[in-house]
Amino acid sequence: MGTRDRCLLVVQVLIVWTFTPVSGVELCVTDNTGVHCGDGNHVRLARIAGNEVGHAQKINTNDSQGSVTLTTLNIKPLVLEADNFLSSEECDYFVKMATEEGLQESETVLNQESQRFVLRDIDGNRKLSVREMKLTIQGSFDVYLDEEDIVKMYKETGLDKNGDEMITDDELKGFSPTMLRKEIEKILKTSPEKHSRMSKQVWLYPDKSKDKVFATVQRRVAAVVGLPIELIKLSDFQVVSYDIKGHYNAHWDSSRVETKVPCCTRERTKQCRICRYMTILFYLNDVEGGGETAFPVANNETLDYKTMLEKEVIDLYRKCEDSPLKVAPAKGKAIIWYNHFVDKDTGWLGPLDEFTFHGGCPVKKGVKWIANFWVKTTDQKMKDLKRMQKFYKESTKKQPKISKEEL
């Protein structure tokens, strides 16, 4: 990118917060300017300024990596890139760690045996065309069939009784979602790429790990994004492997803020919403072909969900090339984006940035390894801060104190 050199800046002040246990109700954070205590209102989620596309900022990491240069790839949504966030050895280490831990097939809605069935009668004529049935299956089962698959299914099941390729209410009465699921499963046995997601994954937990490489990368993340190390350690780390045709159709990494629905935790996994403030995606290897990370609604003036549905922008397996923003994988590279804005009043989790709609394009040649580092908060700021301080107290009992030089 031609503007990188002229925009290169050296960031002198890095915000790396650590909670310091104190008496009373005060919450204290420490950055490189000292200790700051208060009732919690003084603590705000950091957000890196992107400025403009091509803007670069060099951040000291105070470890063997030396520094990381963040380059702004996009503004709407804000996406930043760092070419050498991880060393080659660190990348190999995480691949090895994930392999030894054992990867599992990534789950989809169909795997979870959902019985939800929402008809997509777009024109309101109380009949489903082949295209409307295709969209119905996508929305209900998160599976992306071709129209030819739908027509073949009609013939094999006898669902389309008069052969007009229009399904009426009467024709649907004897065809349950369970029966439809079984027919879809038959198709997926020979065409697994029609899942919304085709990959293998394993979860690794920073707060439970005493691994030195893991700890080094956690501190580097904290230094680069300017967030408390306790928050980084309490976040989730997922390693994912994609083989040929492996992909992940477009999605959001987090959910809209809805105060009536609690955020999911490791203990609460049902009747909750996903709450991830930001995503740091690491590429752990070079990919011979394909495997880009795509943002299909980047830089749109508005988000028109009807148009998104009609254009099927979610289907990155087929429509990756149409995305206005694509990031090619490269070993050691990280891309960073914020799933949420920061609430102006609380300084904590704000509205979802819906332009972060993204996914993984299909691998055309070779294999692709990535790691997702999700920085998690809830919209309950004080609960998060107390949880962080509690973790700090517990961790200092088990581990030796880390000096400023080590940070």
CSV table of N, CA and C in Angstrom, one decimal, residues 87-203:
chain,number,residue,atom,x,y,z
A,87,SER,N,5.5,-14.6,15.4
A,87,SER,CA,6.7,-15.1,14.8
A,87,SER,C,6.3,-16.4,14.1
A,88,SER,N,7.1,-16.9,13.2
A,88,SER,CA,6.9,-18.2,12.5
A,88,SER,C,6.8,-19.3,13.5
A,89,GLU,N,7.7,-19.2,14.5
A,89,GLU,CA,7.8,-20.3,15.6
A,89,GLU,C,6.5,-20.3,16.4
A,90,GLU,N,5.9,-19.1,16.7
A,90,GLU,CA,4.7,-19.0,17.5
A,90,GLU,C,3.5,-19.6,16.7
A,91,CYS,N,3.5,-19.3,15.4
A,91,CYS,CA,2.4,-19.9,14.6
A,91,CYS,C,2.5,-21.4,14.6
A,92,ASP,N,3.7,-21.9,14.4
A,92,ASP,CA,3.9,-23.4,14.4
A,92,ASP,C,3.5,-24.0,15.7
A,93,TYR,N,3.8,-23.3,16.8
A,93,TYR,CA,3.5,-23.8,18.1
A,93,TYR,C,2.0,-23.9,18.4
A,94,PHE,N,1.2,-22.9,17.9
A,94,PHE,CA,-0.2,-23.0,18.1
A,94,PHE,C,-0.9,-24.1,17.2
A,95,VAL,N,-0.3,-24.3,16.0
A,95,VAL,CA,-0.8,-25.4,15.2
A,95,VAL,C,-0.6,-26.7,15.9
A,96,LYS,N,0.6,-26.9,16.4
A,96,LYS,CA,1.0,-28.1,17.1
A,96,LYS,C,0.1,-28.3,18.4
A,97,MET,N,0.0,-27.2,19.2
A,97,MET,CA,-0.8,-27.3,20.4
A,97,MET,C,-2.3,-27.7,20.0
A,98,ALA,N,-2.9,-27.1,19.0
A,98,ALA,CA,-4.2,-27.4,18.6
A,98,ALA,C,-4.3,-28.9,18.1
A,99,THR,N,-3.3,-29.3,17.4
A,99,THR,CA,-3.4,-30.7,16.9
A,99,THR,C,-3.3,-31.7,18.0
A,100,GLU,N,-2.4,-31.4,19.0
A,100,GLU,CA,-2.3,-32.3,20.1
A,100,GLU,C,-3.6,-32.3,21.0
A,101,GLU,N,-4.2,-31.1,21.1
A,101,GLU,CA,-5.5,-31.0,21.9
A,101,GLU,C,-6.6,-31.8,21.2
A,102,GLY,N,-6.6,-31.8,19.8
A,102,GLY,CA,-7.6,-32.6,19.1
A,102,GLY,C,-8.7,-31.7,18.6
A,103,LEU,N,-8.8,-31.5,17.2
A,103,LEU,CA,-9.8,-30.6,16.6
A,103,LEU,C,-11.0,-31.4,16.4
A,104,GLN,N,-12.2,-30.7,16.5
A,104,GLN,CA,-13.5,-31.3,16.2
A,104,GLN,C,-14.1,-30.5,15.1
A,105,GLU,N,-15.1,-31.2,14.4
A,105,GLU,CA,-15.8,-30.6,13.3
A,105,GLU,C,-16.6,-29.4,13.9
A,106,SER,N,-16.5,-28.2,13.2
A,106,SER,CA,-17.2,-27.0,13.6
A,106,SER,C,-18.7,-27.3,13.5
A,107,GLU,N,-19.4,-26.8,14.5
A,107,GLU,CA,-20.9,-27.0,14.6
A,107,GLU,C,-21.6,-26.0,13.7
A,108,THR,N,-22.8,-26.4,13.2
A,108,THR,CA,-23.7,-25.5,12.5
A,108,THR,C,-25.0,-25.7,13.1
A,109,VAL,N,-26.0,-24.9,12.6
A,109,VAL,CA,-27.4,-25.0,13.1
A,109,VAL,C,-27.9,-26.4,12.9
A,110,LEU,N,-27.6,-27.1,11.7
A,110,LEU,CA,-28.1,-28.4,11.4
A,110,LEU,C,-27.5,-29.4,12.4
A,111,ASN,N,-26.2,-29.2,12.8
A,111,ASN,CA,-25.6,-30.1,13.8
A,111,ASN,C,-26.4,-30.0,15.1
A,112,GLN,N,-26.9,-28.9,15.4
A,112,GLN,CA,-27.5,-28.6,16.7
A,112,GLN,C,-29.0,-29.1,16.8
A,113,GLU,N,-29.5,-29.7,15.7
A,113,GLU,CA,-30.8,-30.3,15.7
A,113,GLU,C,-31.9,-29.3,16.0
A,114,SER,N,-31.8,-28.1,15.4
A,114,SER,CA,-32.8,-27.1,15.6
A,114,SER,C,-34.1,-27.5,14.8
A,115,GLN,N,-35.2,-27.2,15.4
A,115,GLN,CA,-36.5,-27.5,14.7
A,115,GLN,C,-37.1,-26.3,14.1
A,116,ARG,N,-36.4,-25.2,14.2
A,116,ARG,CA,-36.9,-23.9,13.7
A,116,ARG,C,-37.1,-24.0,12.2
A,117,PHE,N,-38.2,-23.5,11.7
A,117,PHE,CA,-38.6,-23.5,10.3
A,117,PHE,C,-39.3,-22.3,9.9
A,118,VAL,N,-38.6,-21.3,9.3
A,118,VAL,CA,-39.2,-20.0,9.0
A,118,VAL,C,-39.4,-19.9,7.5
A,119,LEU,N,-40.6,-19.8,7.0
A,119,LEU,CA,-40.9,-19.7,5.6
A,119,LEU,C,-40.5,-18.4,5.0
A,120,ARG,N,-39.8,-18.4,3.9
A,120,ARG,CA,-39.4,-17.1,3.2
A,120,ARG,C,-40.3,-16.8,2.0
A,121,ASP,N,-41.5,-16.5,2.3
A,121,ASP,CA,-42.4,-16.2,1.2
A,121,ASP,C,-42.3,-14.7,0.9
A,122,ILE,N,-41.3,-14.4,0.1
A,122,ILE,CA,-40.8,-13.0,-0.2
A,122,ILE,C,-41.9,-12.2,-0.9
A,123,ASP,N,-42.6,-12.8,-1.9
A,123,ASP,CA,-43.6,-12.0,-2.6
A,123,ASP,C,-45.0,-12.1,-2.0
A,124,GLY,N,-45.1,-12.9,-0.9
A,124,GLY,CA,-46.4,-12.9,-0.2
A,124,GLY,C,-47.6,-13.6,-0.9
A,125,ASN,N,-47.3,-14.5,-1.8
A,125,ASN,CA,-48.4,-15.1,-2.6
A,125,ASN,C,-48.8,-16.5,-2.0
A,126,ARG,N,-48.2,-16.8,-0.8
A,126,ARG,CA,-48.5,-18.0,0.0
A,126,ARG,C,-48.1,-19.2,-0.8
A,127,LYS,N,-47.1,-19.1,-1.6
A,127,LYS,CA,-46.5,-20.2,-2.3
A,127,LYS,C,-45.0,-20.0,-2.3
A,128,LEU,N,-44.2,-21.1,-2.2
A,128,LEU,CA,-42.8,-21.0,-2.2
A,128,LEU,C,-42.2,-21.4,-3.5
A,129,SER,N,-41.5,-20.4,-4.2
A,129,SER,CA,-40.8,-20.8,-5.4
A,129,SER,C,-39.5,-21.6,-5.0
A,130,VAL,N,-38.8,-22.1,-6.0
A,130,VAL,CA,-37.6,-22.8,-5.7
A,130,VAL,C,-36.6,-21.9,-5.0
A,131,ARG,N,-36.5,-20.7,-5.5
A,131,ARG,CA,-35.6,-19.8,-4.8
A,131,ARG,C,-36.0,-19.5,-3.4
A,132,GLU,N,-37.3,-19.3,-3.2
A,132,GLU,CA,-37.8,-19.0,-1.8
A,132,GLU,C,-37.6,-20.2,-0.9
A,133,MET,N,-37.7,-21.4,-1.4
A,133,MET,CA,-37.5,-22.6,-0.6
A,133,MET,C,-36.0,-22.7,-0.3
A,134,LYS,N,-35.1,-22.3,-1.2
A,134,LYS,CA,-33.7,-22.2,-1.0
A,134,LYS,C,-33.4,-21.3,0.1
A,135,LEU,N,-34.0,-20.1,0.1
A,135,LEU,CA,-33.7,-19.1,1.2
A,135,LEU,C,-34.4,-19.6,2.5
A,136,THR,N,-35.5,-20.3,2.5
A,136,THR,CA,-36.1,-20.9,3.7
A,136,THR,C,-35.1,-21.9,4.3
A,137,ILE,N,-34.5,-22.7,3.5
A,137,ILE,CA,-33.6,-23.7,4.1
A,137,ILE,C,-32.3,-23.1,4.6
A,138,GLN,N,-31.9,-22.0,3.9
A,138,GLN,CA,-30.7,-21.2,4.5
A,138,GLN,C,-31.0,-20.7,5.8
A,139,GLY,N,-32.2,-20.0,5.9
A,139,GLY,CA,-32.5,-19.3,7.2
A,139,GLY,C,-32.9,-20.3,8.3
A,140,SER,N,-33.4,-21.5,8.0
A,140,SER,CA,-33.8,-22.4,9.0
A,140,SER,C,-32.8,-23.4,9.4
A,141,PHE,N,-31.9,-23.8,8.5
A,141,PHE,CA,-30.9,-24.8,8.8
A,141,PHE,C,-29.5,-24.4,8.5
A,142,ASP,N,-29.3,-23.1,8.1
A,142,ASP,CA,-27.9,-22.7,7.8
A,142,ASP,C,-27.2,-23.5,6.8
A,143,VAL,N,-27.9,-24.0,5.8
A,143,VAL,CA,-27.3,-24.8,4.7
A,143,VAL,C,-27.6,-24.1,3.4
A,144,TYR,N,-26.7,-24.2,2.5
A,144,TYR,CA,-26.7,-23.4,1.2
A,144,TYR,C,-26.8,-24.3,0.0
A,145,LEU,N,-28.0,-24.7,-0.3
A,145,LEU,CA,-28.2,-25.6,-1.5
A,145,LEU,C,-28.3,-24.9,-2.8
A,146,ASP,N,-28.1,-25.6,-3.9
A,146,ASP,CA,-28.3,-25.1,-5.2
A,146,ASP,C,-29.8,-25.3,-5.5
A,147,GLU,N,-30.3,-24.5,-6.5
A,147,GLU,CA,-31.7,-24.7,-6.9
A,147,GLU,C,-31.9,-26.1,-7.5
A,148,GLU,N,-30.9,-26.6,-8.1
A,148,GLU,CA,-31.0,-28.0,-8.6
A,148,GLU,C,-31.2,-29.0,-7.5
A,149,ASP,N,-30.6,-28.7,-6.4
A,149,ASP,CA,-30.8,-29.6,-5.2
A,149,ASP,C,-32.2,-29.6,-4.8
A,150,ILE,N,-32.8,-28.4,-4.8
A,150,ILE,CA,-34.2,-28.3,-4.3
A,150,ILE,C,-35.1,-29.1,-5.3
A,151,VAL,N,-35.0,-28.9,-6.6
A,151,VAL,CA,-35.8,-29.6,-7.6
A,151,VAL,C,-35.7,-31.1,-7.4
A,152,LYS,N,-34.4,-31.6,-7.3
A,152,LYS,CA,-34.2,-33.0,-7.1
A,152,LYS,C,-34.9,-33.5,-5.8
A,153,MET,N,-34.8,-32.7,-4.7
A,153,MET,CA,-35.5,-33.1,-3.5
A,153,MET,C,-37.0,-33.2,-3.7
A,154,TYR,N,-37.6,-32.3,-4.4
A,154,TYR,CA,-39.0,-32.4,-4.7
A,154,TYR,C,-39.4,-33.7,-5.4
A,155,LYS,N,-38.6,-34.1,-6.4
A,155,LYS,CA,-38.9,-35.3,-7.1
A,155,LYS,C,-38.7,-36.5,-6.2
A,156,GLU,N,-37.7,-36.6,-5.4
A,156,GLU,CA,-37.4,-37.7,-4.6
A,156,GLU,C,-38.4,-37.9,-3.4
A,157,THR,N,-39.0,-36.8,-2.9
A,157,THR,CA,-39.9,-36.8,-1.8
A,157,THR,C,-41.3,-36.8,-2.2
A,158,GLY,N,-41.6,-36.3,-3.4
A,158,GLY,CA,-43.0,-36.1,-3.8
A,158,GLY,C,-43.6,-34.9,-3.2
A,159,LEU,N,-42.8,-34.0,-2.6
A,159,LEU,CA,-43.4,-32.8,-2.0
A,159,LEU,C,-44.1,-31.9,-3.0
A,160,ASP,N,-43.6,-31.8,-4.2
A,160,ASP,CA,-44.2,-30.9,-5.2
A,160,ASP,C,-45.2,-31.8,-6.0
A,161,LYS,N,-46.4,-31.9,-5.5
A,161,LYS,CA,-47.3,-32.9,-6.0
A,161,LYS,C,-47.7,-32.7,-7.4
A,162,ASN,N,-47.9,-31.4,-7.9
A,162,ASN,CA,-48.3,-31.2,-9.2
A,162,ASN,C,-47.1,-30.8,-10.2
A,163,GLY,N,-45.9,-30.8,-9.6
A,163,GLY,CA,-44.7,-30.6,-10.5
A,163,GLY,C,-44.5,-29.2,-11.0
A,164,ASP,N,-45.2,-28.2,-10.4
A,164,ASP,CA,-45.0,-26.9,-10.9
A,164,ASP,C,-43.9,-26.1,-10.2
A,165,GLU,N,-43.1,-26.7,-9.3
A,165,GLU,CA,-42.0,-26.1,-8.6
A,165,GLU,C,-42.5,-24.9,-7.8
A,166,MET,N,-43.7,-25.0,-7.3
A,166,MET,CA,-44.3,-24.0,-6.4
A,166,MET,C,-44.9,-24.8,-5.2
A,167,ILE,N,-44.4,-24.6,-4.0
A,167,ILE,CA,-44.9,-25.3,-2.9
A,167,ILE,C,-46.0,-24.5,-2.1
A,168,THR,N,-47.2,-25.1,-2.0
A,168,THR,CA,-48.3,-24.5,-1.4
A,168,THR,C,-48.4,-24.9,0.1
A,169,ASP,N,-49.3,-24.2,0.8
A,169,ASP,CA,-49.6,-24.6,2.2
A,169,ASP,C,-50.0,-26.1,2.3
A,170,ASP,N,-50.9,-26.5,1.4
A,170,ASP,CA,-51.4,-27.9,1.4
A,170,ASP,C,-50.3,-28.9,1.2
A,171,GLU,N,-49.4,-28.5,0.3
A,171,GLU,CA,-48.2,-29.5,0.1
A,171,GLU,C,-47.3,-29.6,1.3
A,172,LEU,N,-47.2,-28.5,2.0
A,172,LEU,CA,-46.3,-28.5,3.2
A,172,LEU,C,-46.9,-29.2,4.4
A,173,LYS,N,-48.2,-29.4,4.4
A,173,LYS,CA,-48.8,-29.9,5.6
A,173,LYS,C,-48.3,-31.3,6.0
A,174,GLY,N,-47.9,-32.1,5.0
A,174,GLY,CA,-47.5,-33.5,5.3
A,174,GLY,C,-46.0,-33.6,5.3
A,175,PHE,N,-45.3,-32.4,5.4
A,175,PHE,CA,-43.8,-32.4,5.3
A,175,PHE,C,-43.2,-31.7,6.4
A,176,SER,N,-42.7,-32.3,7.4
A,176,SER,CA,-42.2,-31.7,8.7
A,176,SER,C,-40.8,-31.2,8.5
A,177,PRO,N,-40.4,-30.3,9.4
A,177,PRO,CA,-39.0,-29.9,9.4
A,177,PRO,C,-38.0,-31.1,9.6
A,178,THR,N,-38.4,-32.1,10.4
A,178,THR,CA,-37.6,-33.2,10.6
A,178,THR,C,-37.4,-34.0,9.3
A,179,MET,N,-38.4,-34.2,8.6
A,179,MET,CA,-38.3,-34.8,7.3
A,179,MET,C,-37.4,-34.0,6.3
A,180,LEU,N,-37.5,-32.7,6.4
A,180,LEU,CA,-36.7,-31.9,5.5
A,180,LEU,C,-35.2,-32.0,5.9
A,181,ARG,N,-35.0,-32.0,7.2
A,181,ARG,CA,-33.6,-32.2,7.7
A,181,ARG,C,-33.0,-33.5,7.2
A,182,LYS,N,-33.7,-34.5,7.2
A,182,LYS,CA,-33.2,-35.8,6.7
A,182,LYS,C,-32.8,-35.7,5.2
A,183,GLU,N,-33.6,-35.0,4.4
A,183,GLU,CA,-33.3,-34.9,3.0
A,183,GLU,C,-32.0,-34.0,2.8
A,184,ILE,N,-31.9,-33.0,3.7
A,184,ILE,CA,-30.8,-32.1,3.6
A,184,ILE,C,-29.5,-32.9,4.0
A,185,GLU,N,-29.6,-33.7,5.0
A,185,GLU,CA,-28.4,-34.5,5.4
A,185,GLU,C,-28.0,-35.5,4.3
A,186,LYS,N,-28.9,-36.0,3.5
A,186,LYS,CA,-28.5,-36.8,2.4
A,186,LYS,C,-27.6,-36.1,1.4
A,187,ILE,N,-28.0,-34.8,1.1
A,187,ILE,CA,-27.3,-34.0,0.2
A,187,ILE,C,-25.9,-33.7,0.7
A,188,LEU,N,-25.8,-33.3,2.0
A,188,LEU,CA,-24.6,-32.9,2.7
A,188,LEU,C,-23.6,-34.1,2.7
A,189,LYS,N,-24.0,-35.3,2.7
A,189,LYS,CA,-23.1,-36.4,2.8
A,189,LYS,C,-22.2,-36.4,1.6
A,190,THR,N,-22.7,-36.0,0.4
A,190,THR,CA,-21.9,-36.0,-0.8
A,190,THR,C,-21.4,-34.6,-1.1
A,191,SER,N,-22.0,-33.6,-0.5
A,191,SER,CA,-21.5,-32.2,-0.8
A,191,SER,C,-21.4,-31.4,0.6
A,192,PRO,N,-20.4,-31.8,1.4
A,192,PRO,CA,-20.3,-31.1,2.7
A,192,PRO,C,-20.0,-29.6,2.6
A,193,GLU,N,-19.5,-29.2,1.5
A,193,GLU,CA,-19.3,-27.7,1.4
A,193,GLU,C,-20.5,-26.9,1.4
A,194,LYS,N,-21.7,-27.5,1.3
A,194,LYS,CA,-22.9,-26.8,1.3
A,194,LYS,C,-23.4,-26.4,2.8
A,195,HIS,N,-22.6,-26.9,3.7
A,195,HIS,CA,-22.8,-26.4,5.1
A,195,HIS,C,-22.4,-24.9,5.1
A,196,SER,N,-22.9,-24.1,6.0
A,196,SER,CA,-22.5,-22.7,6.1
A,196,SER,C,-21.0,-22.6,6.5
A,197,ARG,N,-20.6,-23.7,7.2
A,197,ARG,CA,-19.2,-23.7,7.8
A,197,ARG,C,-18.6,-25.1,7.6
A,198,MET,N,-17.4,-25.1,7.0
A,198,MET,CA,-16.7,-26.4,6.8
A,198,MET,C,-15.3,-26.2,7.3
A,199,SER,N,-15.1,-26.7,8.5
A,199,SER,CA,-13.8,-26.5,9.2
A,199,SER,C,-13.7,-27.4,10.4
A,200,LYS,N,-12.5,-27.4,11.0
A,200,LYS,CA,-12.3,-28.1,12.3
A,200,LYS,C,-11.8,-27.1,13.3
A,201,GLN,N,-12.1,-27.3,14.6
A,201,GLN,CA,-11.7,-26.3,15.5
A,201,GLN,C,-11.4,-26.9,16.9
A,202,VAL,N,-10.7,-26.1,17.7
A,202,VAL,CA,-10.4,-26.5,19.1
A,202,VAL,C,-10.3,-25.2,19.9
A,203,TRP,N,-10.8,-25.2,21.1
A,203,TRP,CA,-10.8,-24.1,22.0
A,203,TRP,C,-9.6,-24.2,23.0
